[in-house]
Coordinates of C-alpha atoms in Angstrom, one line a residue:
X11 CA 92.4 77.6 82.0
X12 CA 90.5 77.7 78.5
X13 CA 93.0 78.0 75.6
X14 CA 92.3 81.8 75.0
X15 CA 93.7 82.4 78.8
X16 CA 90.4 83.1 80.4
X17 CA 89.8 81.1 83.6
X18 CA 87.0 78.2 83.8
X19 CA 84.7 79.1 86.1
X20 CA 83.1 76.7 88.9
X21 CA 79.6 77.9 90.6
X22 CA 76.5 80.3 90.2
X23 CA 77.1 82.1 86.8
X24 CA 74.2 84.8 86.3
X25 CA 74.4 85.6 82.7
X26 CA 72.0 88.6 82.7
X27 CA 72.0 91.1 85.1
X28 CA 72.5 95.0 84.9
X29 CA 74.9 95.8 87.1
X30 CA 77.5 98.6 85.9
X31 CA 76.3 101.8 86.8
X32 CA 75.3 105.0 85.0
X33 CA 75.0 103.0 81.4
X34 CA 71.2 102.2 80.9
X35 CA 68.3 101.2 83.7
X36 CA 70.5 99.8 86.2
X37 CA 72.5 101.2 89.1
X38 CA 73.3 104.7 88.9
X39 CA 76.1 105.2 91.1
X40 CA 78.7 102.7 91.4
X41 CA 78.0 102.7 95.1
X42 CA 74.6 101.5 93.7
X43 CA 76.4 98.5 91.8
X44 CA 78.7 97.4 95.0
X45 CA 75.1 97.1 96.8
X46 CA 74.2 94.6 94.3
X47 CA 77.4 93.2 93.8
X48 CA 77.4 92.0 97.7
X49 CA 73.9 91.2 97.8
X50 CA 74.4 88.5 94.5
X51 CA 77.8 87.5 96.3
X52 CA 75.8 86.7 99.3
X53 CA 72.8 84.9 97.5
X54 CA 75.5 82.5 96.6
X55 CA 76.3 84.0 92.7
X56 CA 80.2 84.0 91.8
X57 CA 80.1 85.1 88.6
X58 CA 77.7 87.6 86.4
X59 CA 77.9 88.5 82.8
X60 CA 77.1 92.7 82.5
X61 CA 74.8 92.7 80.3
X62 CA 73.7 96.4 79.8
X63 CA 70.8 97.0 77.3
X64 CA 72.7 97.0 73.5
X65 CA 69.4 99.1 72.5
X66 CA 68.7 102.4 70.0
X67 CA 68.2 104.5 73.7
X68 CA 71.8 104.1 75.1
X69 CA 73.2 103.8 72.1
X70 CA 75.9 101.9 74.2
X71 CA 78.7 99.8 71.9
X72 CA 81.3 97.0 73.3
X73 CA 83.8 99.7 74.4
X74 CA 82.0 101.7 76.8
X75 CA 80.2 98.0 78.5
X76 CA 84.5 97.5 78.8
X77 CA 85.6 100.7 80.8
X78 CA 82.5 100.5 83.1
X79 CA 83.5 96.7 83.5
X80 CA 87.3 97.5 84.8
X81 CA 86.1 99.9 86.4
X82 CA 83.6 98.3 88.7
X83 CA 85.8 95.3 88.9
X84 CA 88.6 97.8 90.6
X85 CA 86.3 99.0 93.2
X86 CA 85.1 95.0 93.8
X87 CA 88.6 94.1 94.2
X88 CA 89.0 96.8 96.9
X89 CA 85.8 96.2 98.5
X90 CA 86.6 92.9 98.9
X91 CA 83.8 91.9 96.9
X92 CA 84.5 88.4 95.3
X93 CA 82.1 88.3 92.2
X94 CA 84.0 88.0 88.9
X95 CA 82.6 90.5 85.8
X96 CA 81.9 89.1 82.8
X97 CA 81.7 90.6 79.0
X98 CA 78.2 90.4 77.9
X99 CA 75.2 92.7 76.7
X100 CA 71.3 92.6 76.2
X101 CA 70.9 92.9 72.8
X102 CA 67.3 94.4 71.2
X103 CA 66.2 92.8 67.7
X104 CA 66.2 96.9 66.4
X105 CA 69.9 97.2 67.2
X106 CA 71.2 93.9 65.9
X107 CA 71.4 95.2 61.9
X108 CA 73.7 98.1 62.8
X109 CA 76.2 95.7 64.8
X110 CA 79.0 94.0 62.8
X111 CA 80.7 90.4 63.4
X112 CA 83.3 92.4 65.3
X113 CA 81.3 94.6 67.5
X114 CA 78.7 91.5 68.5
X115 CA 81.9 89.6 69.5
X116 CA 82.9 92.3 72.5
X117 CA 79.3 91.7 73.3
X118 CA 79.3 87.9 73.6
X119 CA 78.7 86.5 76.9
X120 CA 82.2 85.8 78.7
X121 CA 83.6 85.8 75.3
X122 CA 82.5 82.6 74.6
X123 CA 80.4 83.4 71.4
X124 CA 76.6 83.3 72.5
X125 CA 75.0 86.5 72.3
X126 CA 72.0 87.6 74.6
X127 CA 69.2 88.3 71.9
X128 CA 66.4 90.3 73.8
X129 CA 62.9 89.3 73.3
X130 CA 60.5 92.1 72.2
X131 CA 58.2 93.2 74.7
X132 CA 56.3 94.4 71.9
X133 CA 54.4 91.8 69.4
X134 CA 56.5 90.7 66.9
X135 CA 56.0 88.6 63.2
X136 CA 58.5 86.6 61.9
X137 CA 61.5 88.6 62.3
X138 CA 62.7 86.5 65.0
X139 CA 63.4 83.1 63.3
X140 CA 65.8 85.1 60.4
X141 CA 67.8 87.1 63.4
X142 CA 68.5 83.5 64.9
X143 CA 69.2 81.7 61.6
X144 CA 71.4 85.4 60.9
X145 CA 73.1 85.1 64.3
X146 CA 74.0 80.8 63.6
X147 CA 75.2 81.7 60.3
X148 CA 77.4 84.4 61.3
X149 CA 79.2 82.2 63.4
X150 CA 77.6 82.9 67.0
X151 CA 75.4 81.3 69.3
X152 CA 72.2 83.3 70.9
X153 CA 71.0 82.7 74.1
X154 CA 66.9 84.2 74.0
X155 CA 66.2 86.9 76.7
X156 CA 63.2 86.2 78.9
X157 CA 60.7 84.7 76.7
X158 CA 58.0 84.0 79.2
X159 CA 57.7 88.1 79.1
X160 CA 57.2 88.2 75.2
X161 CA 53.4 88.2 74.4
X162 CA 54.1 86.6 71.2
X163 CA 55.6 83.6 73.3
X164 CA 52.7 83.5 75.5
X165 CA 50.5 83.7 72.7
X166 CA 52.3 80.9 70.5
X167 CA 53.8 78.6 72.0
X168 CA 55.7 77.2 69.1
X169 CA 57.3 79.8 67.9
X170 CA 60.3 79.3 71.0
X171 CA 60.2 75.7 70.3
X172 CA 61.2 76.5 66.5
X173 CA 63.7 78.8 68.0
X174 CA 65.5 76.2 69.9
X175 CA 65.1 73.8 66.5
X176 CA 67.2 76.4 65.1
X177 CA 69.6 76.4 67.8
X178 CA 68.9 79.0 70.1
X179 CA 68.7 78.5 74.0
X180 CA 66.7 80.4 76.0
X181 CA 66.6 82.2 79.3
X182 CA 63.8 82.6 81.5
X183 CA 64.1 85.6 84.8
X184 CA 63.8 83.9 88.3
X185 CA 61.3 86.7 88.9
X186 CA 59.6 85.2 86.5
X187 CA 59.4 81.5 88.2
X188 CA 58.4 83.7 91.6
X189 CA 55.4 85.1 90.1
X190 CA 57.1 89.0 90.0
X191 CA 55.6 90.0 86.3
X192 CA 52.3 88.5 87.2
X193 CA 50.2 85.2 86.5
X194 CA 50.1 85.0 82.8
X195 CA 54.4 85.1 82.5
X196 CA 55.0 82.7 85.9
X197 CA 52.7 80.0 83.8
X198 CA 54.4 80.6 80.8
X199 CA 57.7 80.5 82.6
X200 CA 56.7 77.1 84.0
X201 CA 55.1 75.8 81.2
X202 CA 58.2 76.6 78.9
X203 CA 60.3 74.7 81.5
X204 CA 58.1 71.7 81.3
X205 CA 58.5 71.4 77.6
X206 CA 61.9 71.4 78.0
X207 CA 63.1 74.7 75.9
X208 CA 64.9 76.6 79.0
X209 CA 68.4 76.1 78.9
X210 CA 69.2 79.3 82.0
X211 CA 68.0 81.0 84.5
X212 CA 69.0 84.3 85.7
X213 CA 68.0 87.3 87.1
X214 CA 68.1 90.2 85.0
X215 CA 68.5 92.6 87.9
X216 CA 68.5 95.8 88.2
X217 CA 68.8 96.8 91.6
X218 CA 68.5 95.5 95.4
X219 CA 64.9 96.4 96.2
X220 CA 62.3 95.3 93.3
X221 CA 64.6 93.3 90.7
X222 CA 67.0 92.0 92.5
X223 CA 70.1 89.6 92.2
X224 CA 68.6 86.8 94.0
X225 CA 68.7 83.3 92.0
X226 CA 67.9 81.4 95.2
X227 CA 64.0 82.3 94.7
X228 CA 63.8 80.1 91.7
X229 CA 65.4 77.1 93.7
X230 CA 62.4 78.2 96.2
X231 CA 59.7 77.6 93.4
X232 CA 60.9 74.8 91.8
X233 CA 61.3 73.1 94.9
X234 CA 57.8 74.0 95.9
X235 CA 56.6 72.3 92.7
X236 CA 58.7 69.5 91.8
X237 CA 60.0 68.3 94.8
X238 CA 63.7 67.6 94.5
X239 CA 65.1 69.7 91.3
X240 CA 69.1 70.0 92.9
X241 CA 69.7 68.5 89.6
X242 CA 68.3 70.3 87.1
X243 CA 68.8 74.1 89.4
X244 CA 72.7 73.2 89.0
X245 CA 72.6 72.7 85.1
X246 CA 70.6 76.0 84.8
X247 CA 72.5 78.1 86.9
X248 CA 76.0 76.7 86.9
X249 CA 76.3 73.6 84.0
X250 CA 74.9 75.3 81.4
X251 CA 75.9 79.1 81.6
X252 CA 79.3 77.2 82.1
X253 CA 79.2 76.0 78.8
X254 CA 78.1 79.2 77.2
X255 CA 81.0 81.3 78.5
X256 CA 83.5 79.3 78.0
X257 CA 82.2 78.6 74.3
X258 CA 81.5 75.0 74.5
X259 CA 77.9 73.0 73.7
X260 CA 75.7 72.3 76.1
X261 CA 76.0 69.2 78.3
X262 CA 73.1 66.7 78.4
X263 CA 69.9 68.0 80.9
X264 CA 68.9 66.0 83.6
X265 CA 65.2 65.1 83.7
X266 CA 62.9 67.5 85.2
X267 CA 60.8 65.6 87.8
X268 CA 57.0 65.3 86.6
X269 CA 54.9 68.5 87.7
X270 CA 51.4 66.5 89.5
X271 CA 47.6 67.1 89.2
X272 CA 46.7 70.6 87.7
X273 CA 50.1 71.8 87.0
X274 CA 50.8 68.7 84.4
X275 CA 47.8 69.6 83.2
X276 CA 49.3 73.2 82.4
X277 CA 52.6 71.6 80.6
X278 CA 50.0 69.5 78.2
X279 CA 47.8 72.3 77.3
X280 CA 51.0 74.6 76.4
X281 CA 52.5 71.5 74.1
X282 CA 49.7 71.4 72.6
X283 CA 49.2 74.4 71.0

């Protein structure tokens, strides 16, 4: 038990999903949510952080992420459904000025003080480095939101490494790994990996039919190109997000075996841009 009274947690932690229904793109119906609910329970997931998009659309604050939380965690606990809610939220770089200390802190993921900072589908110029250097100063970690999706990652790679200088982690989608977004972001995704500034995966779902809570496909693509990667899977889906919730640092990485032939060749060419 962590000295605030919130339980540690032991497994699978997904620490972006959107799972509490009728709030943004996610399930609509709470029915809706106890269908993804089961299906992450039985992909082997014990614990998700809801992390509904924080955005200028929804307009959604810490309060309303809360009552949809208790709520869906009554109907789980009738259901039968063992998969433990946690606070959280997807926040967009245009919504970020308008939140205070206070109202980021019901947003953190598991309470633990690392916010989920969305990366801009759209290209962006430097506003990125001051949100981070904000966020640090302010007192709160930030975890990145799918990078490998942000065209001005996969134009530059640099500018996540800086990130991480600054103290970010980042969080690349399984999808991603599993080529779901296409060629250009499952390279990225892997290349980003390779250089070693991926602290999470998760699955950023939305639903059980296109993007869905499944972690175990990540495992599947990994293993397909590395070979043995029990290791480093565990720190990325259980060590790490761990850490984050509880509001502790990150434990030391274990190595990620050495990609062979043309796919090395793809970790070299991204360092070296």
């Amino acid at each position: 038990m962590l000295p605030d009274g919130r339980a540690i947690i032991v497994g699978v932690i997904d620490l972006h999903i959107h799972i509490l229904p009728g709030l943004d793109d996610g399930p609509a119906s709470e029915d809706a949510a106890l269908e993804m609910a089961r299906e992450a329970v039985g992909r082997g997931t014990q614990a998700v952080a809801t992390t509904s998009h924080i955005d200028a659309g929804f307009g959604l604050l810490g309060a309303d992420l809360a009552a949809a939380r208790e709520a869906l965690a009554e109907r789980l606990e009738t259901e039968g459904i063992r998969l433990r809610l946690l606070q959280g939220g997807e926040i967009a770089a245009e919504r970020l000025p308008r939140l205070d200390d206070a109202a980021l802190a019901e947003l953190t993921l598991g309470g633990g003080g690392t916010v989920l900072l969305e990366c801009p589908f759209a290209p962006i110029s430097g506003a990125m480095e001051p949100m981070v250097a904000d966020l640090r100063r302010r007192g709160f970690q930030v975890l990145l939101a799918h990078p490998e999706r942000s065209p001005t990652f996969q134009r530059d790679a640099r500018r996540l490494e800086r990130l991480v200088e600054l103290g970010a982690s980042a969080q690349v989608t399984a999808g991603s790994l599993a080529g779901s977004f296409g060629s250009q972001v499952s390279r990225t995704a892997f290349a980003m990996l390779e250089a070693g500034v991926v602290h999470v995966i998760a699955s950023d779902a939305h639903d059980t039919r296109r993007r869905t809570p499944d972690l175990r496909v990540a495992a599947e693509m990994l293993g397909q190109r590395y070979g043995d990667v029990e290791d480093q899977l565990a720190w990325m889906t259980e060590t790490a997000p761990a850490a984050i919730v509880e509001g502790r640092p990150l434990p030391a990485r274990p190595p990620l075996p050495q990609a062979r032939g043309l796919r090395a060749r793809v970790r070299r060419s991204w360092s070296a841009r």
